[in-house]
Coordinates of C-alpha atoms and ligand atoms in Angstrom, one line a residue:
X116 CA 45.6 41.9 -26.4
X117 CA 46.8 39.0 -27.0
X118 CA 46.8 37.1 -24.2
X119 CA 42.6 38.4 -23.5
X120 CA 41.7 37.3 -26.0
X121 CA 43.5 33.7 -25.9
X122 CA 42.1 33.3 -22.0
X123 CA 39.2 34.0 -23.4
X124 CA 39.0 31.3 -26.1
X125 CA 40.4 28.9 -23.5
X126 CA 37.7 29.8 -20.6
X127 CA 34.8 29.0 -24.1
X128 CA 36.8 25.5 -24.2
X129 CA 36.9 24.5 -22.0
X130 CA 33.1 25.7 -20.1
X131 CA 31.1 25.9 -24.0
X132 CA 27.8 28.0 -23.3
X133 CA 28.6 28.8 -19.5
X134 CA 30.4 31.4 -18.8
X135 CA 29.2 32.4 -15.7
X136 CA 27.6 30.1 -12.9
X137 CA 24.0 30.4 -12.7
X138 CA 22.0 28.7 -10.2
X139 CA 20.0 25.4 -10.6
X140 CA 16.2 26.4 -10.6
X141 CA 17.1 29.2 -13.7
X142 CA 19.5 25.7 -14.9
X143 CA 16.1 23.5 -15.5
X144 CA 14.0 26.5 -16.2
X145 CA 16.5 26.8 -19.7
X146 CA 17.2 23.7 -20.5
X147 CA 14.7 21.3 -19.8
X148 CA 11.0 22.8 -18.4
X149 CA 10.4 23.3 -22.2
X150 CA 10.1 19.8 -22.6
X151 CA 9.4 18.5 -18.6
X152 CA 7.4 21.5 -17.6
X153 CA 7.8 24.4 -15.5
X154 CA 6.5 23.1 -12.0
X155 CA 8.3 19.5 -13.5
X156 CA 4.6 17.6 -13.7
X157 CA 6.0 16.2 -17.5
X158 CA 5.3 17.6 -20.4
X159 CA 6.2 15.8 -23.7
X160 CA 8.9 14.3 -21.8
X161 CA 8.4 13.0 -17.7
X162 CA 8.1 14.2 -14.7
X163 CA 11.4 14.3 -13.3
X164 CA 10.4 14.4 -9.3
X165 CA 11.7 11.8 -7.4
X166 CA 8.9 9.3 -6.9
X167 CA 8.7 9.7 -9.9
X168 CA 12.5 8.5 -10.2
X169 CA 13.0 6.7 -8.5
X170 CA 13.6 3.4 -11.2
X171 CA 16.3 5.6 -12.1
X172 CA 19.7 5.5 -10.5
X173 CA 21.1 9.5 -10.3
X174 CA 24.2 7.9 -12.2
X175 CA 22.0 6.9 -14.8
X176 CA 20.3 9.7 -14.6
X177 CA 23.8 11.9 -15.6
X178 CA 24.3 9.4 -17.8
X179 CA 20.7 10.7 -20.3
X180 CA 21.0 14.4 -19.0
X181 CA 24.3 14.2 -21.1
X182 CA 24.6 12.0 -23.8
X183 CA 20.9 12.0 -24.7
X184 CA 18.3 9.8 -24.7
X185 CA 18.0 6.8 -28.5
X186 CA 15.2 7.1 -29.8
X187 CA 13.7 10.1 -27.9
X188 CA 13.1 13.2 -28.0
X189 CA 16.2 13.7 -25.0
X190 CA 19.1 15.5 -26.7
X191 CA 22.6 15.4 -25.2
X192 CA 24.2 18.6 -23.5
X193 CA 27.1 17.7 -22.7
X194 CA 28.0 20.9 -25.3
X195 CA 26.0 22.3 -22.9
X196 CA 25.8 21.9 -19.2
X197 CA 29.4 21.3 -17.5
X198 CA 30.2 17.3 -15.1
X199 CA 28.6 19.8 -12.0
X200 CA 26.6 21.7 -13.9
X201 CA 25.1 18.4 -14.4
X202 CA 25.3 17.2 -11.4
X203 CA 23.2 19.8 -10.2
X204 CA 20.5 19.0 -12.4
X205 CA 20.1 15.7 -11.0
X206 CA 20.4 16.5 -7.7
X207 CA 17.5 19.6 -8.0
X208 CA 15.1 16.1 -9.4
X209 CA 15.8 14.2 -7.0
X210 CA 14.7 16.5 -4.6
X211 CA 10.7 16.5 -3.5
X212 CA 9.0 19.7 -4.4
X213 CA 8.0 22.2 -1.6
X214 CA 4.1 22.2 -2.1
X215 CA 2.1 19.4 -3.6
X216 CA 1.2 19.9 -6.3
X217 CA -3.1 19.4 -8.2
X218 CA -3.5 17.3 -10.3
X219 CA -8.0 17.9 -10.0
X220 CA -10.6 17.2 -12.3
X221 CA -9.5 20.6 -15.0
X222 CA -5.8 18.6 -16.0
X223 CA -7.1 15.7 -16.5
X224 CA -9.4 16.5 -18.2
X225 CA -6.9 19.5 -20.3
X226 CA -4.6 16.4 -20.5
X227 CA -7.6 13.9 -22.9
X228 CA -6.7 13.2 -26.2
X229 CA -8.7 11.4 -29.0
X230 CA -6.4 10.8 -31.9
X231 CA -8.9 9.9 -35.1
X232 CA -8.6 7.2 -37.2
X233 CA -8.7 7.2 -40.7
X234 CA -10.1 3.6 -42.9
X235 CA -11.5 3.1 -39.4
X236 CA -12.3 -1.9 -39.2
X237 CA -13.8 -4.3 -37.6
X238 CA -10.9 -6.7 -39.8
X239 CA -6.8 -6.8 -38.1
X240 CA -4.7 -4.8 -40.6
X241 CA -2.5 -8.2 -39.6
X242 CA -2.5 -12.6 -41.0
X243 CA -1.3 -13.1 -37.1
X244 CA -3.5 -14.6 -34.5
X245 CA -5.0 -11.6 -32.7
X246 CA -5.1 -14.0 -30.0
X247 CA -2.2 -15.5 -30.2
X248 CA 0.1 -11.6 -30.2
X249 CA 1.9 -11.0 -27.6
X250 CA 3.0 -7.1 -26.0
X251 CA 6.5 -7.2 -25.2
X252 CA 7.0 -3.5 -23.3
X253 CA 10.6 -2.1 -24.1
X254 CA 11.9 0.0 -21.7
X255 CA 15.0 0.4 -23.2
X256 CA 13.5 3.2 -25.2
X257 CA 10.7 3.2 -24.4
X258 CA 8.3 0.9 -27.4
X259 CA 5.9 -1.4 -27.4
X260 CA 6.7 -4.2 -29.7
X261 CA 3.7 -6.8 -30.7
X262 CA 4.8 -9.9 -31.2
X263 CA 2.8 -12.9 -33.3
X264 CA 2.6 -15.6 -31.2
X265 CA 2.6 -18.0 -33.9
X266 CA 5.3 -16.8 -36.3
X267 CA 7.5 -16.0 -32.6
X268 CA 8.2 -12.5 -34.3
X269 CA 7.0 -9.0 -34.7
X270 CA 4.9 -8.2 -36.9
X271 CA 4.6 -3.2 -34.9
X272 CA 5.8 -1.5 -32.1
X273 CA 5.5 1.4 -31.8
X274 CA 6.4 4.3 -28.9
X275 CA 4.8 3.9 -25.5
X276 CA 4.8 7.1 -22.4
X277 CA 8.1 7.0 -19.7
X278 CA 8.2 4.1 -18.0
X279 CA 5.1 2.4 -18.9
X280 CA 4.6 -0.7 -15.4
X281 CA 2.9 -3.1 -14.5
X282 CA 0.3 -5.5 -17.5
X283 CA -0.9 -4.0 -19.5
X284 CA -5.0 -4.3 -20.0
X285 CA -7.1 -5.9 -22.0
X286 CA -10.1 -6.0 -22.7
X287 CA -12.2 -8.7 -23.1
X288 CA -11.7 -9.8 -27.1
X289 CA -8.4 -8.6 -26.9
X290 CA -8.9 -5.8 -28.8
X291 CA -7.9 -2.8 -27.0
X292 CA -5.5 -2.8 -24.3
X293 CA -4.5 -0.2 -22.0
X294 CA -1.2 0.8 -20.5
X295 CA -0.7 3.3 -17.4
X296 CA 3.2 4.7 -16.9
X297 CA 3.8 5.7 -13.9
X298 CA 3.2 9.5 -14.8
X299 CA -0.3 8.8 -15.2
X300 CA -0.4 8.6 -18.9
X301 CA -2.9 5.6 -19.6
X302 CA -2.9 5.0 -23.2
X303 CA -5.5 3.3 -25.2
X304 CA -4.2 1.2 -28.2
X305 CA -6.4 -0.6 -30.8
X306 CA -4.7 -4.3 -31.6
X307 CA -6.4 -4.9 -35.0
X308 CA -5.3 -1.5 -36.3
X309 CA -2.4 -1.2 -34.6
X310 CA -2.9 2.8 -33.6
X311 CA -2.9 4.6 -30.0
X312 CA -7.0 5.4 -30.0
X313 CA -6.7 7.9 -26.6
X314 CA -4.4 9.0 -24.0
X315 CA -5.6 11.2 -21.1
X316 CA -2.9 11.8 -17.2
X317 CA -4.9 10.9 -14.4
X318 CA -2.4 11.5 -12.2
X319 CA 1.3 12.6 -11.6
X320 CA 2.1 8.8 -9.9
X321 CA 0.2 5.8 -10.9
X322 CA -0.4 2.4 -9.2
X323 CA -1.6 0.8 -12.2
X324 CA -4.8 0.3 -14.1
X325 CA -7.6 -1.8 -14.3
X326 CA -10.5 -2.1 -16.3
X327 CA -13.8 -4.0 -15.8
X328 CA -14.9 -7.3 -16.8
X329 CA -18.5 -5.5 -18.9
X330 CA -15.2 -4.2 -20.6
X331 CA -17.1 -0.6 -20.0
X332 CA -14.8 1.2 -17.4
X333 CA -11.2 1.3 -16.2
X334 CA -10.2 2.7 -13.5
X335 CA -5.8 4.0 -11.8
X336 CA -5.4 3.5 -8.5
X337 CA -2.8 7.2 -8.1
X338 CA 0.0 7.5 -5.6
X339 CA -0.3 10.8 -6.2
X340 CA -2.8 12.6 -5.9
X341 CA -4.4 9.5 -3.3
X342 CA -6.9 8.9 -6.3
X343 CA -8.8 6.5 -7.8
X344 CA -9.8 7.6 -11.4
X345 CA -12.3 5.7 -13.0
X346 CA -12.5 6.4 -16.7
X347 CA -14.3 5.6 -19.6
X348 CA -13.2 2.4 -21.6
X349 CA -14.7 4.0 -25.1
X350 CA -12.7 6.5 -25.5
X351 CA -10.9 7.2 -21.6
X352 CA -12.8 10.4 -21.1
X353 CA -13.6 11.1 -16.5
X354 CA -16.4 9.6 -15.5
X355 CA -15.2 9.5 -12.0
X356 CA -12.9 10.6 -9.3
X357 CA -12.9 8.6 -6.1
X358 CA -11.0 10.9 -2.7
X359 CA -8.0 8.1 -0.8
X360 CA -9.3 9.0 2.2
X361 CA -9.0 6.4 5.4
X362 CA -10.5 5.8 7.9
X363 CA -8.4 8.1 10.2
X364 CA -10.1 11.4 7.5
X365 CA -6.1 11.1 5.5
X366 CA -5.6 11.3 2.4
X367 CA -3.8 7.5 1.2
X368 CA -2.2 6.6 -1.8
X369 CA -3.1 3.2 -2.8
X370 CA -1.0 0.5 -3.1
X371 CA -3.1 -1.7 -5.9
X372 CA -6.5 -2.0 -8.3
X373 CA -7.7 -5.0 -9.3
X374 CA -11.1 -6.2 -11.5
X375 CA -12.4 -9.0 -9.4
X376 CA -14.5 -10.4 -12.4
X377 CA -17.6 -12.2 -11.3
X378 CA -17.9 -9.3 -8.2
X379 CA -18.2 -7.0 -10.9
X380 CA -15.9 -4.8 -9.2
X381 CA -13.1 -3.8 -8.6
X382 CA -11.2 -4.5 -5.2
X383 CA -8.2 -1.9 -3.5
X384 CA -5.9 -1.5 -1.6
X385 CA -4.6 2.0 0.8
X386 CA -1.4 2.1 1.5
X387 CA -2.0 4.5 4.3
X388 CA -4.5 2.9 6.1
X389 CA -5.1 -0.5 6.1
X390 CA -8.6 -1.6 5.0
X391 CA -9.5 -2.7 1.5
X392 CA -12.2 -0.7 -0.7
X393 CA -14.4 -3.4 -2.9
X394 CA -16.0 -0.6 -5.7
X395 CA -19.4 -2.1 -7.1
X396 CA -19.5 -1.1 -11.2
X397 CA -22.5 -2.8 -12.4
X398 CA -25.6 -1.3 -12.8
X399 CA -28.1 -1.4 -10.7
X400 CA -25.3 -2.7 -8.0
X401 CA -26.1 -5.6 -5.8
X402 CA -28.7 -5.8 -3.5
X403 CA -26.8 -5.7 0.4
X404 CA -23.7 -3.8 -1.1
X405 CA -24.6 -1.8 1.5
X406 CA -24.1 -3.8 4.5
X407 CA -20.4 -3.0 4.7
X408 CA -20.4 0.4 5.3
X409 CA -18.5 1.6 8.4
X410 CA -20.6 3.8 10.6
X411 CA -17.6 6.5 9.7
X412 CA -19.2 6.8 6.2
X413 CA -22.7 6.7 7.5
X414 CA -22.2 9.1 9.9
X415 CA -20.3 11.3 6.9
X416 CA -22.7 11.2 4.3
X417 CA -20.3 9.7 2.2
X418 CA -23.1 5.6 2.7
X419 CA -25.6 6.9 0.3
X420 CA -23.0 7.2 -3.0
X421 CA -25.2 5.9 -5.7
X422 CA -22.4 5.2 -8.1
X423 CA -19.6 3.0 -7.6
X424 CA -21.0 2.4 -4.8
X425 CA -17.9 1.4 -2.0
X426 CA -17.6 -1.3 0.7
X427 CA -14.7 -0.8 3.1
X428 CA -13.5 -2.8 4.7
X429 CA -11.2 -2.6 7.6
X430 CA -8.1 -4.5 8.1
X431 CA -5.1 -4.3 10.9
X432 CA -2.3 -4.1 9.1
X433 CA -1.3 -2.1 5.0
X434 CA -1.9 -4.2 2.4
X435 CA 1.7 -3.2 0.2
X436 CA -0.5 -5.5 -3.1
X437 CA -1.9 -8.4 -3.0
X438 CA -3.6 -11.2 -5.9
X439 CA -6.6 -13.1 -5.4
X440 CA -7.1 -16.3 -6.1
X441 CA -9.1 -18.1 -8.8
X442 CA -12.7 -17.3 -7.2
X443 CA -12.0 -14.2 -6.5
X444 CA -13.7 -15.1 -3.0
X445 CA -9.4 -14.1 -1.1
X446 CA -7.1 -11.7 -2.0
X447 CA -4.2 -12.6 -0.5
X448 CA -1.9 -9.7 -0.2
X449 CA 2.5 -8.9 0.7
X450 CA 3.7 -6.8 2.5
X451 CA 7.7 -4.6 3.3
X452 CA 6.7 -5.2 6.9
X453 CA 5.8 -8.4 7.6
X454 CA 3.9 -10.5 7.5
X455 CA 0.8 -11.0 4.0
X456 CA -2.5 -11.9 5.9
X457 CA -5.4 -14.1 3.1
X458 CA -9.1 -11.8 3.1
X459 CA -12.0 -12.9 3.0
X460 CA -14.2 -10.9 0.0
X461 CA -17.8 -12.2 1.5
X462 CA -16.6 -12.4 5.3
X463 CA -16.0 -9.2 4.7
X464 CA -12.8 -10.1 6.9
X465 CA -9.5 -10.8 7.3
X466 CA -8.9 -14.9 7.0
X467 CA -5.5 -15.7 8.1
X468 CA -2.4 -14.5 8.0
X469 CA 0.6 -15.8 5.6
X470 CA 3.4 -16.9 6.6
X471 CA 6.0 -15.5 3.0
X472 CA 8.9 -14.4 4.4
X473 CA 10.1 -11.3 2.1
X474 CA 8.0 -8.4 0.1
X475 CA 7.2 -10.5 -2.6
X476 CA 6.2 -8.6 -5.8
X477 CA 2.9 -8.7 -6.6
X478 CA 1.5 -10.5 -9.8
X479 CA 4.8 -12.1 -9.4
X480 CA 2.8 -15.2 -8.2
X481 CA 0.5 -18.3 -9.5
X482 CA -1.7 -21.0 -8.6
X483 CA -2.6 -24.5 -9.8
X484 CA -3.3 -27.9 -8.4
X485 CA -0.7 -30.5 -7.4
X486 CA -2.3 -34.1 -6.5
X487 CA -5.9 -32.7 -5.2
X488 CA -4.7 -29.1 -4.0
X489 CA -4.9 -25.9 -5.1
X490 CA -1.0 -24.3 -4.2
X491 CA -0.1 -20.7 -4.6
X492 CA 3.6 -20.7 -5.0
X493 CA 5.1 -16.8 -5.6
X494 CA 9.1 -15.4 -5.4
X495 CA 10.3 -13.3 -2.6
X496 CA 12.4 -9.9 -3.7
X497 CA 14.2 -10.6 0.5
X498 CA 14.5 -13.7 0.2
X499 CA 16.6 -16.2 -1.6
X500 CA 13.3 -18.5 -2.5
X501 CA 10.1 -19.5 -3.8
X502 CA 7.3 -19.7 -1.3
X503 CA 4.1 -22.0 -2.0
X504 CA 1.4 -21.8 0.7
X505 CA -2.1 -24.5 0.3
X506 CA -5.4 -22.5 -0.3
X507 CA -7.4 -24.1 1.2
X508 CA -5.2 -24.1 5.0
X509 CA -3.2 -20.8 3.7
X510 CA -0.4 -22.3 5.6
X511 CA 3.1 -22.4 3.9
X512 CA 4.0 -25.8 2.9
X513 CA 7.4 -24.8 1.3
X514 CA 10.3 -23.1 0.7
X515 CA 11.6 -23.4 -2.0
X516 CA 15.5 -22.5 -2.6
X517 CA 17.1 -20.7 -5.3
X518 CA 20.4 -18.4 -5.9
X519 CA 19.2 -15.7 -5.5
X520 CA 15.8 -13.2 -4.9
X521 CA 13.4 -13.0 -7.3
X522 CA 10.4 -10.8 -9.6
X523 CA 8.5 -13.4 -11.7
X524 CA 6.9 -17.1 -12.0
X525 CA 4.9 -18.2 -14.9
X526 CA 2.8 -21.1 -16.2
X527 CA 0.3 -22.8 -17.7
X528 CA -2.0 -24.9 -18.1
X529 CA -0.6 -27.1 -21.1
X530 CA 2.9 -27.1 -18.7
X531 CA 4.3 -29.0 -16.7
X532 CA 6.8 -26.4 -15.0
X533 CA 6.9 -22.8 -13.2
X534 CA 9.9 -21.3 -14.5
X535 CA 11.5 -18.7 -11.7
X536 CA 13.6 -15.1 -12.3
X537 CA 16.9 -14.9 -10.1
X538 CA 16.7 -11.0 -10.7
X539 CA 19.4 -10.3 -8.1
X540 CA 22.7 -11.4 -7.1
X541 CA 25.5 -12.9 -9.3
X542 CA 23.1 -15.8 -10.2
X543 CA 20.6 -12.3 -12.7
X544 CA 21.6 -15.1 -15.1
X545 CA 19.9 -17.7 -14.0
X546 CA 16.4 -18.8 -14.2
X547 CA 14.5 -21.6 -12.3
X548 CA 12.1 -24.3 -14.4
X549 CA 9.8 -26.1 -11.0
X550 CA 7.6 -29.0 -11.2
X551 CA 4.2 -28.5 -9.8
X552 CA 3.6 -31.6 -8.6
X553 CA 7.1 -32.4 -6.5
X554 CA 7.7 -28.4 -6.2
X555 CA 12.0 -29.5 -6.9
X556 CA 13.9 -26.9 -9.4
X557 CA 14.8 -29.9 -12.2
X558 CA 17.0 -27.6 -14.5
X559 CA 18.5 -24.0 -14.1
X560 CA 18.8 -23.0 -17.5
X561 CA 21.1 -19.2 -18.4
X562 CA 19.5 -18.2 -21.3
X563 CA 22.1 -15.2 -21.7
X564 CA 25.7 -15.4 -19.4
X565 CA 25.7 -13.1 -17.5
X566 CA 22.9 -11.3 -18.1
X567 CA 20.1 -10.7 -15.9
X568 CA 17.1 -13.2 -17.3
X569 CA 13.7 -12.1 -15.7
X570 CA 9.6 -12.2 -16.5
X571 CA 8.7 -15.9 -18.9
X572 CA 5.1 -15.9 -20.7
X573 CA 4.1 -18.7 -22.6
X574 CA 1.8 -19.6 -25.5
X575 CA -2.1 -19.7 -26.0
X576 CA -0.9 -23.7 -26.0
X577 CA 2.0 -23.5 -23.3
X578 CA 4.8 -25.3 -26.7
X579 CA 6.3 -22.0 -26.4
X580 CA 8.4 -19.8 -22.8
X581 CA 9.6 -16.1 -23.7
X582 CA 11.6 -15.1 -21.4
X583 CA 13.7 -11.6 -21.7
X584 CA 17.2 -10.7 -21.4
X585 CA 17.0 -7.8 -19.6
X586 CA 19.6 -5.1 -21.6
X587 CA 20.0 -2.2 -23.2
X588 CA 20.5 -4.5 -26.2
X589 CA 18.5 -7.6 -25.1
X590 CA 16.5 -9.7 -26.2
X591 CA 13.7 -12.8 -25.8
X592 CA 16.0 -16.4 -25.3
X593 CA 12.0 -18.6 -26.9
X594 CA 12.3 -22.1 -24.9
X595 CA 10.3 -24.9 -26.6
X596 CA 8.2 -26.0 -23.2
X597 CA 9.4 -29.0 -22.8
X598 CA 12.2 -29.8 -24.0
X599 CA 13.7 -26.1 -22.6
X600 CA 15.7 -26.1 -25.5
X601 CA 16.5 -22.5 -26.8
X602 CA 15.0 -22.5 -30.6
X603 CA 14.5 -18.4 -31.0
X604 CA 16.8 -15.6 -30.1
X605 CA 14.7 -11.7 -30.8
X606 CA 16.3 -8.7 -31.0
X607 CA 14.5 -6.0 -28.0
X608 CA 16.2 -3.0 -26.1
X609 CA 15.1 -4.4 -22.4
X610 CA 12.0 -5.9 -22.5
X611 CA 10.3 -5.6 -19.5
X612 CA 6.9 -8.0 -19.6
X613 CA 5.8 -9.0 -22.3
X614 CA 1.4 -10.3 -22.3
X615 CA -0.3 -13.3 -24.4
X616 CA -3.6 -11.9 -25.1
X617 CA -5.1 -15.5 -25.2
X618 CA -3.7 -16.0 -21.5
X619 CA -4.4 -12.9 -20.6
X620 CA -7.8 -12.7 -21.2
X621 CA -8.8 -16.4 -19.9
X622 CA -7.3 -15.0 -16.6
X623 CA -4.8 -19.2 -17.1
X624 CA -4.4 -19.4 -13.5
X625 CA -0.4 -19.5 -15.4
X626 CA 0.1 -15.5 -14.9
X627 CA -1.6 -12.7 -13.1
X628 CA -4.7 -11.0 -14.5
Ligands
LIG751 FE1 6.2 -3.8 -10.0 C1 3.5 -5.3 -12.4 C2 4.4 -2.2 -8.0 C3 9.2 -2.9 -9.0 C4 8.2 -5.1 -13.2 N1 4.5 -3.8 -9.5 C5 3.6 -4.3 -10.8 C6 2.3 -4.2 -10.0 C7 2.2 -3.8 -9.6 C8 3.5 -3.7 -9.1 C9 1.5 -3.2 -8.0 C10 1.1 -5.1 -10.4 C11 0.6 -3.8 -11.7 C12 -1.1 -4.3 -12.5 O1 -0.1 -5.3 -13.4 O2 -1.8 -4.1 -12.7 N2 7.3 -3.0 -8.9 C13 6.3 -2.8 -7.3 C14 6.8 -2.3 -6.8 O3 6.0 -1.9 -6.1 C15 7.8 -2.0 -6.9 C16 8.4 -3.5 -5.9 C17 8.6 -0.8 -7.0 C18 8.6 0.6 -7.1 O4 8.5 0.6 -7.3 O5 7.5 0.0 -7.6 C19 8.0 -2.5 -8.1 N3 8.3 -3.8 -11.3 C20 9.6 -3.0 -10.5 C21 10.9 -3.1 -10.9 O6 12.0 -2.6 -10.4 C22 10.7 -3.3 -11.4 C23 10.6 -5.5 -12.5 C24 10.9 -3.8 -13.4 C25 9.9 -2.0 -13.6 O7 9.5 -1.8 -15.1 O8 10.2 -1.7 -12.8 C26 8.8 -4.0 -12.9 N4 6.2 -5.1 -12.4 C27 6.8 -5.2 -13.5 C28 5.7 -6.0 -14.9 C29 4.5 -5.8 -13.9 C30 5.1 -5.5 -12.8 C31 6.8 -6.5 -15.3 C32 3.6 -6.6 -15.3 C33 3.9 -8.3 -14.9 C34 3.1 -9.2 -15.3 O9 3.8 -10.2 -16.1 O10 1.7 -8.5 -14.6

């Protein structure tokens, strides 16, 4: 008898909770579904689908389940599940669902939350210059810090949705900002009162969002489902769902959507069909907008849509992402396969090929005046070089070799330099500083030896450049943008991007819009 009891205790110690083997689906339902949803689409926890988890490698997923995630509600499961069970769960969440889930009007409306704000005020609740604030997205523990750009000190920190991606979008005054999470959550935050205003989930896997120049609408491009969703910018209530159906009649993911301010339109590219859509939000839409409508739209009756009329520009190849020239007439696109292209939005067609080698990470490129030319420069994710393109002839005028491939390039109207990170490879801690006139690297900085440095953003006056150190125990390293000396280090949890209110709302040529 004594032996049997000893055996039972020993079994329990090795495998604390589950003496019986269990199938992974029931393990998931028992331990994960309460927060991540019965169908893995997410509730309080993020969606657990392969596309949404792309940034999280399997070994990190194992670590998260085993140890939990600091400063979140994700608990450690090492005392409840065996190593084998954790591995099986990771394989399970990295497996696509058998059926494509629905996320339509009903689900979107049901997710909408408007937060009550006590003592509302139109005055900032802090002393800092509201136009020289930065938002810093800290991916390490899914928080956002509000940084005073003059004192270079954080003044507030709040939790964000899981996996924010892309630049938060400020309205024209910089008072409100809209965040997009990869799981399709849009959050509106009041920068004056430092309070969340409203949230809504518009998709299962969102790509990015844009706000209209008249501050009335927010648009979101989704990968899953294949839709563009327009929201009222005031309280994020649903205005319209536009199914992304390509010319071939098949549903398509949206590569990206941006606001084209002078055109009063949103411009979106389809990822699975070679076309760009210009969605007008002017009231009423400009005369002749319909002249761009293609025959297939006329036949299907789509051309009669009154609100948010769409011009569809057909191309030969797909755009993976794109950015505008400062006039919003041309879009310069990147493609995962092959070359980029230049599309003239006024002419409604491609006007040139773009000789950039690898797929740049979009929103990476910037423009500036070089002598009498305007040039665009971008790093490339597949090649160790920065490409510099003449914005008139669209010819590649220089390849600047770098120590590795990079994600972001940034500058400021008042700075003679453009900064580019070396994100990948053994020199991931390097940051090149390039002279904007000679196109030569004048200095290679190492803000934190051996640690990945990425993404630069300047203060409103261009005096300081802020660099992210992309580590859990990371920091923002502040450089004097002229002397290139470090002036301050601000600890942060894996800071990703940082976004200066003034530079964004004035659409500085040195940063993304
Ligand atoms: Fe991004 C912006 C696409 C991987 C960090 N990224 C964007 C935008 C697009 C894009 C379309 C512009 C959105 C906007 O601001 O409206 N990113 C892609 C990809 O296709 C890619 C290569 C693969 C993917 O998984 O989607 C990719 N991006 C990454 C990363 O791995 C990065 C480094 C870390 C992360 O958070 O996923 C990353 N992307 C960023 C950041 C911005 C961004 C920080 C905003 C930069 C800015 O200054 O505006």
